[in-house]
Amino acid sequence: MQLRRTHRRALAAAFTAGATAAVLAAGMASSASAATVFSDDFNDGDASGWSKSGGTWSVVTDTSGVFQQSNAGSELTRQFAGQTSWTDYQVQARVKPLSFGSSSSLVGLSARSASSTKMYRLALLGSGQAELQAVNGSQITSLGSASVGAAAGSWYTLRIETAGSTIRGFVNGTQVGSGTSSLASAGRIGLVTSYASGSFDDVAVDSSGGTTPTTPPSTTPPSTTAPPTTPPPTTPPPTNPPANWPTPTGNYKVDATIDVPVSLDGGLKRYYGIGDGGQGESQDPMFVLAPGATLRNVIIGAPAGDGVHCEGNCTLVNVWWEDVGEDAATFRGGTTYTVDGGGARSASDKVFQHNGGGTLYIRNFRVESSGKLYRACGNCSTSYQRHVVMDNVTATSTKMLAGINTNWGDTARFSRITILNDPNRTTRICVKYKGVPKGSEPTEIGEGADGTNCLYSTSDIIWR
């Protein structure tokens, strides 16, 4: 996924348009202990940092920049942002319904989104009610509701507070629902519509609830912790990458993102049908893996949208990408990720995008006709230190194996790398960049083994 610029501003300025003094007094600005961990007013014209699931979303102008979902016929649309590890926090946004298809249609805000279908949601309904809901797939439990006269064309300030098992919802500073629930203990924020269209603005998250991990400024280098030098001990010993691509045992048309809470074994079926097969941003992922989940024996065909999203630690075993669209897989929110076996081809930009912290292990893998096999994000909103360990990888017609940000302490370690059909040795093994704050573009500053960030010797790379 190519990362673009998004304007973030301080919480004190985040609620200027349409916010009343009562809302500010009752809302997040009143907490002296609050720490802003996320804010977006969309005034820069894009929605970088948000992850779409369904709907037609775009940043448009409504006095100022707003994030709008315009397809009122979509059953359920969502945009997610933030970290899966966020626990106790407050999220606030201005929300304007544009149309309701029925009395049960909704436009709303979510907190602790543990997956695309599990969350706490504060919804403005077509009936005029506001309802605080615990959502677990098709099972929706009301934690309280009130009549707020919700009407299309008007702005409302919605706020959800989470503290332990207590969830509270506010509309324009007035509490409309409160309850206790153990449905989700942590998760991202979200913007949601169902059979409705709506606009969203001035989204802000603070940690006055108590335990939200704060996001360090992108200009502050992370701690320098050396990556592990060997794969996790619980994984099987390496085997050679398969010489041939597998033949699918069947085909499975995918119409919406598949959530993988624990594990999914695809039996080497070909999954296809998400996105347009191009490099366009904000395409839906094919699979979203919850923290700790495993995806195995899957062939991902075209179109595949944004491939696989790992929301925390994850394992991909024998997963094949026949034609990488936006990215093959994006890793975020965890500390250890493993890709064991499988392969990817036809990635015009990159195969694996590493947005979170921690270490990605890539072993027993084939990459063909691609730009980069791995890229550590160089301009994400959080400047994590990131590591990649590649072992037993075969590359054909691939420009770069790894791109890392040395000013943040990133490392790339290589062993048993085979480069095929490259007599002039043009494949770049390890390219160094200078990571920059979100909104800027990282610059290339060098390449090659150095014993500090790019870790390999000539014997680790075989040219055939």
Short mmCIF file of C-alpha atoms in Angstrom, two decimals:
data_model
loop_
_atom_site.label_atom_id
_atom_site.label_comp_id
_atom_site.label_asym_id
_atom_site.label_seq_id
_atom_site.Cartn_x
_atom_site.Cartn_y
_atom_site.Cartn_z
CA MET A 1 0.00 0.00 0.00
CA GLN A 2 1.51 3.32 -0.98
CA LEU A 3 1.36 5.72 1.92
CA ARG A 4 0.28 9.25 1.24
CA ARG A 5 0.21 12.49 3.19
CA THR A 6 -2.48 13.15 5.79
CA HIS A 7 -2.75 16.35 7.80
CA ARG A 8 -2.88 15.76 11.59
CA ARG A 9 -3.45 18.58 14.02
CA ALA A 10 -3.58 19.04 17.76
CA LEU A 11 -6.75 18.05 19.61
CA ALA A 12 -7.33 21.58 20.85
CA ALA A 13 -7.91 22.66 17.25
CA ALA A 14 -9.66 19.54 16.07
CA PHE A 15 -13.23 20.47 16.89
CA THR A 16 -13.54 24.05 15.65
CA ALA A 17 -16.19 23.61 12.99
CA GLY A 18 -19.62 22.98 14.44
CA ALA A 19 -18.47 22.24 18.00
CA THR A 20 -20.27 24.05 20.79
CA ALA A 21 -18.81 25.22 24.07
CA ALA A 22 -20.89 22.59 25.84
CA VAL A 23 -19.35 19.83 23.75
CA LEU A 24 -15.84 21.04 24.49
CA ALA A 25 -16.61 21.30 28.18
CA ALA A 26 -18.08 17.82 28.33
CA GLY A 27 -15.73 16.20 25.83
CA MET A 28 -12.10 15.32 25.55
CA ALA A 29 -10.76 18.83 25.90
CA SER A 30 -11.77 18.88 29.55
CA SER A 31 -9.34 16.14 30.55
CA ALA A 32 -6.05 17.51 31.76
CA SER A 33 -4.51 14.06 31.55
CA ALA A 34 -5.59 13.41 27.96
CA ALA A 35 -2.90 12.53 25.44
CA THR A 36 -3.83 12.87 21.76
CA VAL A 37 -2.79 9.73 19.89
CA PHE A 38 -4.60 10.33 16.61
CA SER A 39 -6.42 13.13 14.79
CA ASP A 40 -7.51 13.75 11.22
CA ASP A 41 -9.44 16.67 9.75
CA PHE A 42 -9.01 15.63 6.07
CA ASN A 43 -8.04 19.16 5.09
CA ASP A 44 -5.06 17.89 3.10
CA GLY A 45 -7.42 16.21 0.66
CA ASP A 46 -6.61 12.56 1.32
CA ALA A 47 -7.39 9.77 3.76
CA SER A 48 -4.01 8.13 4.23
CA GLY A 49 -3.92 5.92 7.31
CA TRP A 50 -7.52 4.70 6.90
CA SER A 51 -8.38 1.16 5.76
CA LYS A 52 -11.60 0.65 3.79
CA SER A 53 -14.06 -2.22 3.90
CA GLY A 54 -16.92 -1.62 1.49
CA GLY A 55 -18.62 1.49 0.22
CA THR A 56 -17.55 4.42 -1.95
CA TRP A 57 -15.32 6.75 0.05
CA SER A 58 -13.62 10.00 -0.92
CA VAL A 59 -12.40 13.22 0.62
CA VAL A 60 -14.59 16.11 -0.56
CA THR A 61 -15.07 19.73 0.38
CA ASP A 62 -17.92 20.75 2.68
CA THR A 63 -16.69 24.15 3.87
CA SER A 64 -13.55 22.21 4.75
CA GLY A 65 -12.28 18.75 3.90
CA VAL A 66 -14.54 15.88 5.00
CA PHE A 67 -14.43 12.11 4.50
CA GLN A 68 -17.61 11.04 2.69
CA GLN A 69 -19.27 7.68 2.01
CA SER A 70 -21.64 8.27 -0.91
CA ASN A 71 -23.10 4.83 -1.68
CA ALA A 72 -26.38 4.71 0.22
CA GLY A 73 -27.10 1.26 -1.20
CA SER A 74 -24.20 -0.46 0.57
CA GLU A 75 -25.26 -2.84 3.31
CA LEU A 76 -22.24 -2.10 5.50
CA THR A 77 -19.27 0.20 4.89
CA ARG A 78 -16.37 0.89 7.23
CA GLN A 79 -13.13 2.84 7.43
CA PHE A 80 -10.67 1.90 10.19
CA ALA A 81 -7.65 3.68 11.64
CA GLY A 82 -5.38 3.45 14.67
CA GLN A 83 -3.89 0.45 16.42
CA THR A 84 -5.41 -2.91 17.30
CA SER A 85 -3.71 -2.68 20.72
CA TRP A 86 -5.65 0.42 21.82
CA THR A 87 -7.67 -0.39 24.94
CA ASP A 88 -9.07 2.46 27.08
CA TYR A 89 -9.59 5.64 25.10
CA GLN A 90 -12.06 8.22 23.81
CA VAL A 91 -12.81 8.73 20.14
CA GLN A 92 -14.77 11.74 18.91
CA ALA A 93 -15.86 12.84 15.43
CA ARG A 94 -18.30 15.15 13.71
CA VAL A 95 -20.79 13.10 11.71
CA LYS A 96 -23.35 14.29 9.16
CA PRO A 97 -25.89 11.82 7.73
CA LEU A 98 -26.59 12.68 4.09
CA SER A 99 -29.37 10.16 3.47
CA PHE A 100 -31.12 7.30 5.26
CA GLY A 101 -32.63 4.43 3.30
CA SER A 102 -34.94 3.39 6.15
CA SER A 103 -35.54 3.86 9.86
CA SER A 104 -32.87 1.24 10.64
CA SER A 105 -30.22 2.75 8.38
CA LEU A 106 -27.28 4.24 10.25
CA VAL A 107 -24.29 6.54 10.13
CA GLY A 108 -21.93 6.27 13.06
CA LEU A 109 -18.63 5.93 14.87
CA SER A 110 -16.95 2.84 16.30
CA ALA A 111 -14.39 2.07 19.01
CA ARG A 112 -12.44 -1.08 19.93
CA SER A 113 -12.97 -2.50 16.46
CA ALA A 114 -11.39 -5.90 17.05
CA SER A 115 -12.28 -6.91 13.48
CA SER A 116 -14.41 -5.56 10.65
CA THR A 117 -17.49 -7.10 12.30
CA LYS A 118 -16.76 -6.85 16.03
CA MET A 119 -16.84 -3.42 17.68
CA TYR A 120 -18.67 -0.91 19.84
CA ARG A 121 -20.70 1.45 17.68
CA LEU A 122 -22.51 4.71 18.30
CA ALA A 123 -25.08 4.98 15.52
CA LEU A 124 -27.35 7.75 14.31
CA LEU A 125 -30.43 5.92 12.98
CA GLY A 126 -32.91 6.88 10.32
CA SER A 127 -35.59 6.76 13.02
CA GLY A 128 -34.03 9.84 14.67
CA GLN A 129 -32.60 7.76 17.52
CA ALA A 130 -28.97 7.46 18.61
CA GLU A 131 -28.00 4.01 19.86
CA LEU A 132 -24.85 2.70 21.56
CA GLN A 133 -24.33 -0.85 20.32
CA ALA A 134 -22.10 -3.86 20.92
CA VAL A 135 -21.74 -5.40 17.46
CA ASN A 136 -20.61 -8.98 16.91
CA GLY A 137 -21.36 -9.83 13.29
CA SER A 138 -25.13 -9.92 12.83
CA GLN A 139 -25.69 -9.95 16.60
CA ILE A 140 -26.27 -6.39 17.83
CA THR A 141 -26.80 -5.64 21.53
CA SER A 142 -28.08 -2.21 22.56
CA LEU A 143 -26.23 -0.58 25.47
CA GLY A 144 -28.62 2.37 25.51
CA SER A 145 -30.40 4.77 23.20
CA ALA A 146 -32.07 8.18 23.11
CA SER A 147 -34.01 10.31 20.69
CA VAL A 148 -31.73 13.02 19.28
CA GLY A 149 -33.79 13.97 16.24
CA ALA A 150 -31.06 12.73 13.90
CA ALA A 151 -31.76 14.13 10.45
CA ALA A 152 -29.99 14.12 7.11
CA GLY A 153 -28.00 17.26 6.43
CA SER A 154 -27.12 18.14 10.04
CA TRP A 155 -23.79 17.74 11.84
CA TYR A 156 -23.61 15.84 15.15
CA THR A 157 -20.63 15.38 17.45
CA LEU A 158 -20.34 11.73 18.47
CA ARG A 159 -18.06 10.44 21.20
CA ILE A 160 -17.41 6.95 22.56
CA GLU A 161 -15.56 6.39 25.84
CA THR A 162 -14.11 2.99 26.74
CA ALA A 163 -12.75 2.17 30.20
CA GLY A 164 -12.37 -1.49 31.07
CA SER A 165 -15.75 -3.11 30.46
CA THR A 166 -17.64 0.20 30.65
CA ILE A 167 -18.70 1.77 27.35
CA ARG A 168 -20.40 5.17 27.10
CA GLY A 169 -21.76 7.09 24.13
CA PHE A 170 -22.42 10.83 23.76
CA VAL A 171 -24.11 12.95 21.09
CA ASN A 172 -23.42 16.69 21.21
CA GLY A 173 -22.08 16.29 24.76
CA THR A 174 -25.15 14.47 26.12
CA GLN A 175 -24.88 10.85 27.17
CA VAL A 176 -27.23 8.65 25.14
CA GLY A 177 -26.10 5.22 26.32
CA SER A 178 -23.90 3.43 28.81
CA GLY A 179 -23.30 -0.20 29.65
CA THR A 180 -20.85 -2.95 30.44
CA SER A 181 -19.60 -5.46 27.90
CA SER A 182 -16.72 -7.89 27.50
CA LEU A 183 -17.15 -8.17 23.72
CA ALA A 184 -13.92 -6.36 22.79
CA SER A 185 -11.08 -5.35 25.08
CA ALA A 186 -9.02 -3.56 22.42
CA GLY A 187 -9.21 -2.39 18.84
CA ARG A 188 -9.12 0.39 16.28
CA ILE A 189 -11.51 3.26 15.64
CA GLY A 190 -13.93 3.26 12.74
CA LEU A 191 -16.39 5.24 10.64
CA VAL A 192 -19.49 3.25 9.67
CA THR A 193 -22.59 3.46 7.49
CA SER A 194 -25.33 0.98 6.64
CA TYR A 195 -27.80 1.69 3.83
CA ALA A 196 -27.00 5.36 4.31
CA SER A 197 -24.57 7.99 3.10
CA GLY A 198 -22.70 10.37 5.35
CA SER A 199 -19.77 12.69 5.95
CA PHE A 200 -17.16 12.54 8.73
CA ASP A 201 -14.76 15.17 10.01
CA ASP A 202 -12.49 16.15 12.91
CA VAL A 203 -11.75 12.65 14.14
CA ALA A 204 -9.65 12.56 17.33
CA VAL A 205 -8.56 9.93 19.82
CA ASP A 206 -7.13 10.57 23.26
CA SER A 207 -5.93 8.29 26.03
CA SER A 208 -7.64 9.93 29.01
CA GLY A 209 -9.29 6.55 29.58
CA GLY A 210 -5.97 5.45 30.95
CA THR A 211 -4.16 2.71 29.07
CA THR A 212 -4.04 3.54 25.39
CA PRO A 213 -0.48 3.20 24.09
CA THR A 214 0.48 6.67 22.91
CA THR A 215 1.89 7.12 19.43
CA PRO A 216 5.42 8.56 19.51
CA PRO A 217 6.14 11.50 17.20
CA SER A 218 7.45 10.39 13.85
CA THR A 219 10.59 12.48 14.33
CA THR A 220 11.65 10.59 17.46
CA PRO A 221 13.87 7.58 16.68
CA PRO A 222 12.63 4.37 18.30
CA SER A 223 14.72 2.27 20.62
CA THR A 224 17.58 0.32 19.04
CA THR A 225 16.93 -3.34 19.71
CA ALA A 226 18.76 -5.87 17.58
CA PRO A 227 16.46 -8.31 15.75
CA PRO A 228 16.52 -12.03 16.42
CA THR A 229 19.13 -13.80 14.31
CA THR A 230 17.17 -17.05 13.95
CA PRO A 231 13.51 -17.83 13.25
CA PRO A 232 11.17 -18.41 16.20
CA PRO A 233 11.86 -21.84 17.72
CA THR A 234 8.27 -23.06 17.32
CA THR A 235 8.37 -23.00 13.52
CA PRO A 236 9.38 -25.99 11.37
CA PRO A 237 12.85 -26.25 9.84
CA PRO A 238 13.31 -24.63 6.41
CA THR A 239 12.62 -26.51 3.19
CA ASN A 240 13.45 -25.51 -0.35
CA PRO A 241 11.04 -23.16 -2.12
CA PRO A 242 8.89 -25.19 -4.56
CA ALA A 243 10.23 -25.21 -8.09
CA ASN A 244 6.77 -24.80 -9.62
CA TRP A 245 3.69 -22.80 -8.78
CA PRO A 246 0.81 -24.89 -7.42
CA THR A 247 -2.28 -25.77 -9.42
CA PRO A 248 -5.49 -24.58 -7.69
CA THR A 249 -7.79 -27.29 -6.41
CA GLY A 250 -10.78 -25.03 -7.12
CA ASN A 251 -11.88 -21.40 -7.37
CA TYR A 252 -13.65 -19.29 -4.75
CA LYS A 253 -15.13 -15.90 -5.67
CA VAL A 254 -14.76 -13.41 -2.82
CA ASP A 255 -17.28 -10.57 -2.61
CA ALA A 256 -16.24 -9.06 0.74
CA THR A 257 -13.21 -9.14 3.01
CA ILE A 258 -12.78 -12.44 4.85
CA ASP A 259 -12.00 -12.10 8.57
CA VAL A 260 -9.70 -14.78 10.00
CA PRO A 261 -10.03 -14.72 13.81
CA VAL A 262 -7.91 -17.86 14.46
CA SER A 263 -6.97 -19.85 11.34
CA LEU A 264 -8.04 -20.62 7.79
CA ASP A 265 -6.79 -23.49 5.62
CA GLY A 266 -7.80 -22.85 2.03
CA GLY A 267 -6.90 -26.31 0.72
CA LEU A 268 -4.98 -24.59 -2.12
CA LYS A 269 -8.14 -23.12 -3.61
CA ARG A 270 -7.78 -19.91 -5.61
CA TYR A 271 -9.46 -16.93 -3.89
CA TYR A 272 -10.17 -13.93 -6.13
CA GLY A 273 -12.57 -11.06 -6.72
CA ILE A 274 -11.63 -8.12 -4.43
CA GLY A 275 -10.63 -4.76 -5.97
CA ASP A 276 -9.74 -3.98 -9.55
CA GLY A 277 -6.38 -5.74 -9.84
CA GLY A 278 -4.47 -2.44 -10.05
CA GLN A 279 -2.31 -0.33 -7.77
CA GLY A 280 -5.13 1.98 -6.68
CA GLU A 281 -5.07 2.85 -2.99
CA SER A 282 -7.75 2.11 -0.39
CA GLN A 283 -8.80 -1.19 -1.95
CA ASP A 284 -10.29 -3.72 0.41
CA PRO A 285 -8.02 -6.54 1.59
CA MET A 286 -8.86 -10.13 0.65
CA PHE A 287 -8.15 -11.41 4.18
CA VAL A 288 -7.85 -9.63 7.54
CA LEU A 289 -6.03 -11.71 10.16
CA ALA A 290 -6.72 -11.02 13.82
CA PRO A 291 -3.71 -10.96 16.18
CA GLY A 292 -2.25 -14.48 16.42
CA ALA A 293 -4.12 -15.83 13.38
CA THR A 294 -2.76 -18.19 10.72
CA LEU A 295 -3.56 -18.35 7.00
CA ARG A 296 -2.34 -21.43 5.12
CA ASN A 297 -2.62 -23.24 1.78
CA VAL A 298 -4.23 -20.38 -0.13
CA ILE A 299 -3.72 -19.24 -3.71
CA ILE A 300 -4.67 -15.58 -4.10
CA GLY A 301 -5.69 -14.84 -7.67
CA ALA A 302 -6.58 -11.60 -9.43
CA PRO A 303 -8.08 -9.27 -8.56
CA ALA A 304 -6.95 -9.45 -4.93
CA GLY A 305 -7.29 -5.85 -3.71
CA ASP A 306 -4.86 -5.12 -0.90
CA GLY A 307 -4.09 -8.78 -0.30
CA VAL A 308 -3.68 -9.81 3.34
CA HIS A 309 -3.76 -7.50 6.37
CA CYS A 310 -2.18 -8.76 9.60
CA GLU A 311 -3.56 -6.74 12.52
CA GLY A 312 -1.03 -8.25 14.95
CA ASN A 313 1.31 -11.22 15.11
CA CYS A 314 0.43 -13.60 12.29
CA THR A 315 1.66 -16.59 10.31
CA LEU A 316 1.26 -17.15 6.55
CA VAL A 317 2.08 -20.71 5.49
CA ASN A 318 2.18 -21.78 1.83
CA VAL A 319 0.32 -18.70 0.58
CA TRP A 320 0.73 -17.85 -3.10
CA TRP A 321 -0.05 -14.56 -4.87
CA GLU A 322 -0.51 -15.11 -8.61
CA ASP A 323 -0.73 -11.42 -9.49
CA VAL A 324 -0.07 -8.91 -6.70
CA GLY A 325 -2.38 -5.91 -6.94
CA GLU A 326 -1.84 -3.13 -4.41
CA ASP A 327 0.32 -5.18 -1.97
CA ALA A 328 0.50 -8.89 -1.21
CA ALA A 329 0.43 -8.42 2.57
CA THR A 330 0.63 -5.57 5.07
CA PHE A 331 1.93 -6.19 8.61
CA ARG A 332 0.94 -3.87 11.46
CA GLY A 333 0.16 -3.87 15.14
CA GLY A 334 2.33 -6.83 16.18
CA THR A 335 5.88 -7.81 17.05
CA THR A 336 6.51 -11.07 15.16
CA TYR A 337 5.22 -12.08 11.73
CA THR A 338 6.17 -15.18 9.73
CA VAL A 339 5.85 -15.96 6.02
CA ASP A 340 6.83 -19.60 5.49
CA GLY A 341 6.67 -21.07 2.00
CA GLY A 342 4.66 -19.82 -0.95
CA GLY A 343 5.49 -17.10 -3.42
CA ALA A 344 4.41 -13.89 -5.15
CA ARG A 345 4.76 -12.47 -8.63
CA SER A 346 3.88 -9.40 -10.67
CA ALA A 347 4.11 -6.83 -7.87
CA SER A 348 4.81 -3.59 -9.71
CA ASP A 349 5.77 -1.91 -6.43
CA LYS A 350 6.28 -4.20 -3.42
CA VAL A 351 5.19 -7.55 -2.11
CA PHE A 352 5.32 -7.08 1.67
CA GLN A 353 4.63 -3.76 3.42
CA HIS A 354 5.77 -3.52 7.07
CA ASN A 355 3.89 -0.72 8.85
CA GLY A 356 3.97 -1.92 12.47
CA GLY A 357 7.01 -2.60 14.61
CA GLY A 358 8.80 -5.87 15.26
CA THR A 359 10.32 -8.51 12.99
CA LEU A 360 9.06 -10.11 9.78
CA TYR A 361 10.50 -13.55 8.94
CA ILE A 362 10.39 -14.51 5.24
CA ARG A 363 11.63 -18.00 4.44
CA ASN A 364 11.28 -20.73 1.82
CA PHE A 365 9.72 -18.15 -0.50
CA ARG A 366 9.74 -17.37 -4.24
CA VAL A 367 9.39 -13.88 -5.68
CA GLU A 368 9.14 -13.17 -9.40
CA SER A 369 8.76 -10.12 -11.63
CA SER A 370 8.38 -7.64 -8.78
CA GLY A 371 9.66 -4.28 -7.62
CA LYS A 372 10.52 -4.95 -3.97
CA LEU A 373 10.06 -8.05 -1.88
CA TYR A 374 10.01 -6.07 1.40
CA ARG A 375 9.68 -2.43 2.38
CA ALA A 376 9.76 -1.04 5.92
CA CYS A 377 7.43 1.95 5.89
CA GLY A 378 9.43 5.15 5.58
CA ASN A 379 6.70 7.69 6.29
CA CYS A 380 4.05 6.10 8.49
CA SER A 381 2.48 8.08 11.34
CA THR A 382 4.58 6.08 13.83
CA SER A 383 8.32 5.67 13.36
CA TYR A 384 8.77 2.11 14.54
CA GLN A 385 12.05 0.27 14.39
CA ARG A 386 11.48 -2.63 11.98
CA HIS A 387 13.42 -5.77 11.14
CA VAL A 388 13.28 -8.39 8.41
CA VAL A 389 14.98 -11.80 8.36
CA MET A 390 15.10 -13.53 4.96
CA ASP A 391 16.22 -17.14 4.66
CA ASN A 392 16.05 -19.51 1.71
CA VAL A 393 14.48 -17.04 -0.70
CA THR A 394 14.63 -17.35 -4.50
CA ALA A 395 14.19 -14.18 -6.58
CA THR A 396 13.69 -13.84 -10.33
CA SER A 397 13.35 -10.51 -12.20
CA THR A 398 12.97 -8.60 -8.95
CA LYS A 399 14.57 -5.16 -8.54
CA MET A 400 15.08 -5.10 -4.76
CA LEU A 401 14.86 -7.57 -1.90
CA ALA A 402 14.61 -5.15 1.05
CA GLY A 403 14.25 -1.42 1.66
CA ILE A 404 14.86 -0.25 5.25
CA ASN A 405 15.19 3.02 7.18
CA THR A 406 18.61 3.10 8.80
CA ASN A 407 17.99 6.32 10.76
CA TRP A 408 15.33 4.43 12.74
CA GLY A 409 17.54 1.43 13.42
CA ASP A 410 15.91 -0.92 10.89
CA THR A 411 17.84 -4.05 9.96
CA ALA A 412 17.66 -6.65 7.20
CA ARG A 413 19.38 -10.02 7.58
CA PHE A 414 19.87 -12.40 4.66
CA SER A 415 20.91 -16.05 4.33
CA ARG A 416 20.64 -18.59 1.49
CA ILE A 417 19.39 -16.08 -1.07
CA THR A 418 19.34 -17.27 -4.69
CA ILE A 419 19.07 -14.76 -7.55
CA LEU A 420 18.13 -16.36 -10.88
CA ASN A 421 18.74 -15.16 -14.45
CA ASP A 422 20.53 -11.94 -13.53
CA PRO A 423 23.97 -12.18 -15.19
CA ASN A 424 24.68 -8.49 -14.64
CA ARG A 425 23.73 -8.69 -10.97
CA THR A 426 21.30 -5.78 -11.10
CA THR A 427 19.12 -7.07 -8.27
CA ARG A 428 19.62 -4.84 -5.23
CA ILE A 429 19.85 -6.82 -2.02
CA CYS A 430 19.47 -4.18 0.72
CA VAL A 431 18.66 -0.52 0.04
CA LYS A 432 18.88 2.08 2.80
CA TYR A 433 16.50 5.00 3.17
CA LYS A 434 16.15 7.93 5.51
CA GLY A 435 12.75 7.63 7.18
CA VAL A 436 10.73 10.84 7.40
CA PRO A 437 7.58 12.15 9.16
CA LYS A 438 4.21 11.36 7.65
CA GLY A 439 3.52 13.68 4.74
CA SER A 440 7.07 13.62 3.37
CA GLU A 441 8.84 11.16 1.08
CA PRO A 442 11.80 9.08 2.30
CA THR A 443 15.10 9.48 0.45
CA GLU A 444 17.50 6.75 -0.59
CA ILE A 445 20.89 7.07 1.13
CA GLY A 446 22.82 3.95 0.15
CA GLU A 447 22.83 0.19 -0.25
CA GLY A 448 24.83 -2.92 0.47
CA ALA A 449 26.13 -4.92 3.43
CA ASP A 450 27.50 -2.80 6.27
CA GLY A 451 27.47 -5.08 9.33
CA THR A 452 25.00 -2.81 11.11
CA ASN A 453 21.76 -2.46 9.17
CA CYS A 454 22.25 -4.64 6.09
CA LEU A 455 23.52 -7.94 7.42
CA TYR A 456 24.90 -10.49 4.95
CA SER A 457 28.11 -11.71 3.38
CA THR A 458 28.94 -12.60 -0.23
CA SER A 459 28.43 -16.30 0.58
CA ASP A 460 24.80 -15.60 1.59
CA ILE A 461 23.90 -14.52 -1.96
CA ILE A 462 24.02 -17.05 -4.81
CA TRP A 463 23.73 -15.81 -8.41
CA ARG A 464 22.57 -18.34 -10.98
#
